[in-house]
CSV table of C-alpha atoms and ligand atoms in Angstrom, one decimal:
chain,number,residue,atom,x,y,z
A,33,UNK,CA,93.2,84.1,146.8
A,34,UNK,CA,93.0,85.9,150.1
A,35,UNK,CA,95.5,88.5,151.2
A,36,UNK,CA,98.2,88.1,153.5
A,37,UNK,CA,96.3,90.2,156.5
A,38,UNK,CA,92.9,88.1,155.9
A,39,UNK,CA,95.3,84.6,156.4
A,40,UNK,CA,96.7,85.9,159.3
A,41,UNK,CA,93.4,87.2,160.5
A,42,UNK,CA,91.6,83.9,160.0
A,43,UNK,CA,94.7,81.8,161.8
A,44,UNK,CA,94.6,84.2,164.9
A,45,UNK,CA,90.9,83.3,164.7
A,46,UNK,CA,91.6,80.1,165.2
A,47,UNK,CA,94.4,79.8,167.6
A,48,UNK,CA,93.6,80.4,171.3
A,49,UNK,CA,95.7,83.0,173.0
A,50,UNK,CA,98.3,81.7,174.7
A,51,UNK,CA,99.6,80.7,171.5
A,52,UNK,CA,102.4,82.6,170.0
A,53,UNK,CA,102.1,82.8,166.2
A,54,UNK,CA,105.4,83.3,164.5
A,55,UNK,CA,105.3,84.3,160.6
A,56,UNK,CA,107.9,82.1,159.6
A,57,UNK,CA,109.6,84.4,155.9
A,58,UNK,CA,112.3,82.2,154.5
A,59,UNK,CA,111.9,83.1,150.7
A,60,UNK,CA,109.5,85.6,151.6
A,61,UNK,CA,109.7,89.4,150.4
A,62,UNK,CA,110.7,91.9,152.4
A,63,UNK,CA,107.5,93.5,151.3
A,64,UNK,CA,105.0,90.4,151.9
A,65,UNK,CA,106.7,90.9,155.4
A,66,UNK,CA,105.6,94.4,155.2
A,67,UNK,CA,102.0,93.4,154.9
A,68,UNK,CA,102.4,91.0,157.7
A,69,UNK,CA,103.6,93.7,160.2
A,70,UNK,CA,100.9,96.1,158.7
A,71,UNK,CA,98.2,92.9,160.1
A,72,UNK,CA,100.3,92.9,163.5
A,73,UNK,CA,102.9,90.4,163.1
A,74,UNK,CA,105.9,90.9,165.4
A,75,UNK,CA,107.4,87.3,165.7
A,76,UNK,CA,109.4,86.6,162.4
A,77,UNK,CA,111.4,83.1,161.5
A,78,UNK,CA,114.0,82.8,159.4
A,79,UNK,CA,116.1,79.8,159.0
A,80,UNK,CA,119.1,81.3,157.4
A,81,UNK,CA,121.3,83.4,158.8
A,82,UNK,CA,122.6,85.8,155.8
A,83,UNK,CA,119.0,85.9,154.9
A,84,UNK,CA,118.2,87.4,158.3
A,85,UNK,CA,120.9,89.8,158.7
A,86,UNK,CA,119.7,91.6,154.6
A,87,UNK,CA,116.3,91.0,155.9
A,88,UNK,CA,116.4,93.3,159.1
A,89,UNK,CA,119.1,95.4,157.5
A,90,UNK,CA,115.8,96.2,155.3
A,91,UNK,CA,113.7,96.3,157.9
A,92,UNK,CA,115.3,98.3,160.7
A,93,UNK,CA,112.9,101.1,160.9
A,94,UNK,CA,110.3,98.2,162.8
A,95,UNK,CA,111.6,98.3,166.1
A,96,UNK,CA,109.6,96.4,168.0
A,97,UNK,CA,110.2,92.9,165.7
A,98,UNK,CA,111.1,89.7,167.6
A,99,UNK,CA,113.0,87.8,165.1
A,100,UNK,CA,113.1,83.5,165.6
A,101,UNK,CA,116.0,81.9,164.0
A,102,UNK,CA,114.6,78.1,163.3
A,103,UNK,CA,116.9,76.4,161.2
A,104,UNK,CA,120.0,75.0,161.3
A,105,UNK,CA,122.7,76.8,162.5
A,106,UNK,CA,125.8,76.1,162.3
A,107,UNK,CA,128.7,76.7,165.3
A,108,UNK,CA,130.8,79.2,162.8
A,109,UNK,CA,127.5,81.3,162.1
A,110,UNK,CA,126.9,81.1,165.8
A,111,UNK,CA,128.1,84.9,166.9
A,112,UNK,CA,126.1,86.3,164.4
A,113,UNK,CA,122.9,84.5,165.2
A,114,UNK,CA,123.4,85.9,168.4
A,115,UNK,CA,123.8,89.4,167.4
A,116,UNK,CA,120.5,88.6,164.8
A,117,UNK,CA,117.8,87.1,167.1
A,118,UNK,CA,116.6,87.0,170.4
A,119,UNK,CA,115.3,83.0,170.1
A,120,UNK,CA,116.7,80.5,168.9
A,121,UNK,CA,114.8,77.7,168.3
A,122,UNK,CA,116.8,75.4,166.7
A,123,UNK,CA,119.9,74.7,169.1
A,124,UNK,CA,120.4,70.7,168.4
A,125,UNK,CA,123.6,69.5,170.0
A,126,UNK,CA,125.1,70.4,173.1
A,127,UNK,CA,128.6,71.3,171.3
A,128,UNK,CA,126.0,74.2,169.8
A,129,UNK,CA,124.3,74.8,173.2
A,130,UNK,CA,128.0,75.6,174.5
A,131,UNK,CA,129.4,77.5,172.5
A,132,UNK,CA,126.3,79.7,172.1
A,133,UNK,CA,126.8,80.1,176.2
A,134,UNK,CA,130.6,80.9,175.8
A,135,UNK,CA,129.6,83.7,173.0
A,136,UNK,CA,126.4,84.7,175.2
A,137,UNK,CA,129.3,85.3,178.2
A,138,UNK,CA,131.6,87.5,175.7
A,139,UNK,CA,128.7,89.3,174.2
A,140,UNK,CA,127.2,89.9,177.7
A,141,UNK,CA,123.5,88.4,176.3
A,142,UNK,CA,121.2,85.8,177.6
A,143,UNK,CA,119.6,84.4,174.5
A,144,UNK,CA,116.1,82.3,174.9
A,145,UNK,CA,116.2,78.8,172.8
A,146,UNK,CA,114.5,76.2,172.4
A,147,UNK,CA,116.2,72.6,172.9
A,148,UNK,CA,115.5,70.9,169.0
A,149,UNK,CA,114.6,67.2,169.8
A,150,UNK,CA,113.4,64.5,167.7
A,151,UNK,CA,110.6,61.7,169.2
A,152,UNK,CA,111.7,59.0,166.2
A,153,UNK,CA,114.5,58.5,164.6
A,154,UNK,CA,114.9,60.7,161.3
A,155,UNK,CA,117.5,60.8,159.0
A,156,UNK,CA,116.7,64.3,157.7
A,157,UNK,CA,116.1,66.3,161.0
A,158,UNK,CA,118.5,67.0,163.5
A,159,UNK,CA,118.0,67.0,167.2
A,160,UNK,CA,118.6,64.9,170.5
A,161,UNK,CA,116.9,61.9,170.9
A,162,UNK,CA,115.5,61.7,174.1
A,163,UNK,CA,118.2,59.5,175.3
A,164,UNK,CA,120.5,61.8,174.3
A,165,UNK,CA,118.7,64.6,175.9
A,166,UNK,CA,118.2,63.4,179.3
A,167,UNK,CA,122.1,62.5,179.2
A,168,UNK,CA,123.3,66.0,178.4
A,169,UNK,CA,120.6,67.5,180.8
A,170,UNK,CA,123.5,68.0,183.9
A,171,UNK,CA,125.4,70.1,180.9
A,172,UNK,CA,122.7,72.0,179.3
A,173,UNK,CA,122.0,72.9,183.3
A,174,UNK,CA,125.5,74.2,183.6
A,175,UNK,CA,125.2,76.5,180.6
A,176,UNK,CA,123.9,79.8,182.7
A,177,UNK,CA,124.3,82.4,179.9
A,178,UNK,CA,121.3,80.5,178.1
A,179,UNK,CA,117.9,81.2,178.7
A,180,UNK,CA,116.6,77.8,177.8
A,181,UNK,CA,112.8,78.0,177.8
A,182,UNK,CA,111.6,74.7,176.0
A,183,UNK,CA,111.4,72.4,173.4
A,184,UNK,CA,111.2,72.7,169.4
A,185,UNK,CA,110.1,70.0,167.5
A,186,UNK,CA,109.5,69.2,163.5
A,187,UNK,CA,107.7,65.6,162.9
A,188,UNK,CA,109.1,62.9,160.0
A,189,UNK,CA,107.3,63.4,157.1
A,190,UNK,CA,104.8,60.1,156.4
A,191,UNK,CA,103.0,60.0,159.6
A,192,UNK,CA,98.9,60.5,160.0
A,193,UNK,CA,97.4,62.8,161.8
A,194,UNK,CA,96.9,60.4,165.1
A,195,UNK,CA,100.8,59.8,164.6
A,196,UNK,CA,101.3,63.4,164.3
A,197,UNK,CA,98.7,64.1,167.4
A,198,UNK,CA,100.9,61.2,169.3
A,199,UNK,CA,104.2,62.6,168.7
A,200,UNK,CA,103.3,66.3,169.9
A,201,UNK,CA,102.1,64.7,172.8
A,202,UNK,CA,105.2,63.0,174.0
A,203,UNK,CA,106.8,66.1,173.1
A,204,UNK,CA,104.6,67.2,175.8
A,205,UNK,CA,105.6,65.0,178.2
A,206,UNK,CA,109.1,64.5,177.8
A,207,UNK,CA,109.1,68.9,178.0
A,208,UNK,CA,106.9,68.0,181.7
A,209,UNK,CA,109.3,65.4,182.6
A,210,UNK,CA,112.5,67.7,182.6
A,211,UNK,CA,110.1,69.8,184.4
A,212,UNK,CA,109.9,67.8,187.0
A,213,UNK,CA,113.2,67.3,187.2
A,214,UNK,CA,113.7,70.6,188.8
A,215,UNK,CA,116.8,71.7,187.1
A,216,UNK,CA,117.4,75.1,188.0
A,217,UNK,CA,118.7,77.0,184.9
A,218,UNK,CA,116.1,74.5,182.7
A,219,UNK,CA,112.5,75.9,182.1
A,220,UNK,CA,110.3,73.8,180.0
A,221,UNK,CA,107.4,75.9,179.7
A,222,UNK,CA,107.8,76.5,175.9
A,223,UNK,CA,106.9,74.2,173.0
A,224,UNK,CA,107.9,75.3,169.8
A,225,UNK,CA,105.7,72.6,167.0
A,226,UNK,CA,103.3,73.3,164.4
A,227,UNK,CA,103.8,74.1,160.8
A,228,UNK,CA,101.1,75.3,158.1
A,229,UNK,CA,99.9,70.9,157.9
A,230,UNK,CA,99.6,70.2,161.2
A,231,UNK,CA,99.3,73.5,163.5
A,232,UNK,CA,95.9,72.6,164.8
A,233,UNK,CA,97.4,69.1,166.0
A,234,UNK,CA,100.4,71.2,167.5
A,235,UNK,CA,98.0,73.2,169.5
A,236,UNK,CA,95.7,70.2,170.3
A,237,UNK,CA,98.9,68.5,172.4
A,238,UNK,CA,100.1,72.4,173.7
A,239,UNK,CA,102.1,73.9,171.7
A,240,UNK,CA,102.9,77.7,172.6
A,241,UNK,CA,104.3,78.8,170.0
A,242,UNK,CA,103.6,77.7,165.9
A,243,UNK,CA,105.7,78.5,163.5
A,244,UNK,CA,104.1,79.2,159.8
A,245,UNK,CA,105.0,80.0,156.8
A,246,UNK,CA,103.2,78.9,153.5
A,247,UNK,CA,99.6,78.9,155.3
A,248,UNK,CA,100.5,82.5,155.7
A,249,UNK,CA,102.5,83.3,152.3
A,250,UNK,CA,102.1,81.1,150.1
A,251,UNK,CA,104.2,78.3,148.3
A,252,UNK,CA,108.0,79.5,148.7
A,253,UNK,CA,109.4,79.5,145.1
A,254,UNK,CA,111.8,77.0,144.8
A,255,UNK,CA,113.3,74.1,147.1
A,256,UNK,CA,115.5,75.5,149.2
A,257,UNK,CA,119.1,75.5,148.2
A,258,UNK,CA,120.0,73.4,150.8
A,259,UNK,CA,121.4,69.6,150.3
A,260,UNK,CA,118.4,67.5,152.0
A,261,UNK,CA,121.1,66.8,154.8
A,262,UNK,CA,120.5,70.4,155.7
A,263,UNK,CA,117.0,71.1,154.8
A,264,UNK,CA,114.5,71.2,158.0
A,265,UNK,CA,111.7,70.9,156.0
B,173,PLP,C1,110.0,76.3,156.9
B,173,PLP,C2,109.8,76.0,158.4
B,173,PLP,C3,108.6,76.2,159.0
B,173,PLP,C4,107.4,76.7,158.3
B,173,PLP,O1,106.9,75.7,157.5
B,173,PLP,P1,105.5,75.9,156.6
B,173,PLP,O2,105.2,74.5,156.2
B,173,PLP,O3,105.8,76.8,155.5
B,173,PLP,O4,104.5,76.4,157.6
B,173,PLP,C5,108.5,75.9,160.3
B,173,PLP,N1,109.6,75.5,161.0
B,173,PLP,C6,110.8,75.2,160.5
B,173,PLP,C7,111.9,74.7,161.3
B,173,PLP,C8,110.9,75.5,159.1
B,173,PLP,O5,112.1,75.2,158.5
């Protein structure tokens, strides 16, 4: 099996420029991170938020880290996910998207995220639906200690790859369509989609930013510990 540094060598390979690779480490070692850095990672995910705060605790002597949170958070973990990470990804409600702007006032910060939105319905993700989304629009607009950049994405499990291709691109162009819109505290140049099985079709429909983990690492261990109601993946 190759190491670490060769994966991440052979995806950077593969991925045009523009494209922001983030190492996602959920389960991963603090010294398999290590070895990512060493290969010249600086984007890490996490999805937990007491995982991320040991994590960096660990690894404060890399300054230069930007750290993703990409999984469900929760409004009572949402001060310290503030403190933790500089992106949020994951921000699915607007209940979330205003408190995190209240706290972001307090805390004098203007956090980047990513608006989480699901294409198709699906039990197991959460998100907007893009009915929902276009109605909370004048809201999200109004929350000015946000730096909201884009859109995040997961697809349902099941699909084939031309479903997968298909629902990346009207990710796309729902992201082009608020665009358009001209909102002016809405940017929608970020698309946060791609995991370790479908990256390439991520990039294909123009994703900036793809967020892997196993293709990188390796299986994780166990299932998480999440119930399946919280588990993004
Ligand atoms: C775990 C996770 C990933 C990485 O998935 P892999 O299949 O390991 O590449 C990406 N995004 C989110 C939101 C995740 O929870």
């Amino acid at each position: 099996m190759s190491s670490i540094a060769e994966r991440i060598a052979q995806i950077r390979k593969e991925l045009p420029d523009t494209v922001r690779l983030i190492a996602v480490t959920k389960q991963v070692s603090v010294a398999a991170m290590r070895e990512a850095y060493a290969a010249g990672v600086r984007d890490f995910g996490e999805s937990r938020v007491q995982e991320a705060a040991s994590k960096q605790a660990q690894l404060h002597d890399l300054t230069d880290i930007t750290w993703h949170m990409i999984g469900r958070l929760q409004t009572n973990k949402a001060k310290k996910a503030l403190e933790l990470f500089e992106w949020i990804h994951s921000v699915d409600s607007l209940k979330l998207a205003q408190r995190l702007n209240q706290l972001a006032t307090q805390a004098s910060c203007k956090p980047k995220i990513c608006l989480q939105v699901k294409l198709q319905s699906d039990p197991n993700k959460t998100g907007w639906t893009v009915p929902e989304l276009l109605n909370d629009l004048p809201a999200l607009n109004q929350c000015d200690r946000l730096d909201i950049q884009g859109l995040m994405t997961i697809p349902p499990l099941g699909l084939n790859d031309v479903e997968i291709l298909n629902f990346f691109n009207q990710t796309r162009n729902l992201a082009s369509n608020i665009q358009e819109q001209h909102w002016s505290n809405l940017q929608m140049q970020q698309l946060s989609m791609g995991m370790s099985n479908d990256y390439s079709l991520a990039v294909q429909a123009g994703a900036t930013m793809v967020r892997l983990g196993r293709i990188l690492f390796g299986e994780r261990p166990t299932p998480p510990q999440a119930t399946a109601s919280e588990s993004n993946w």
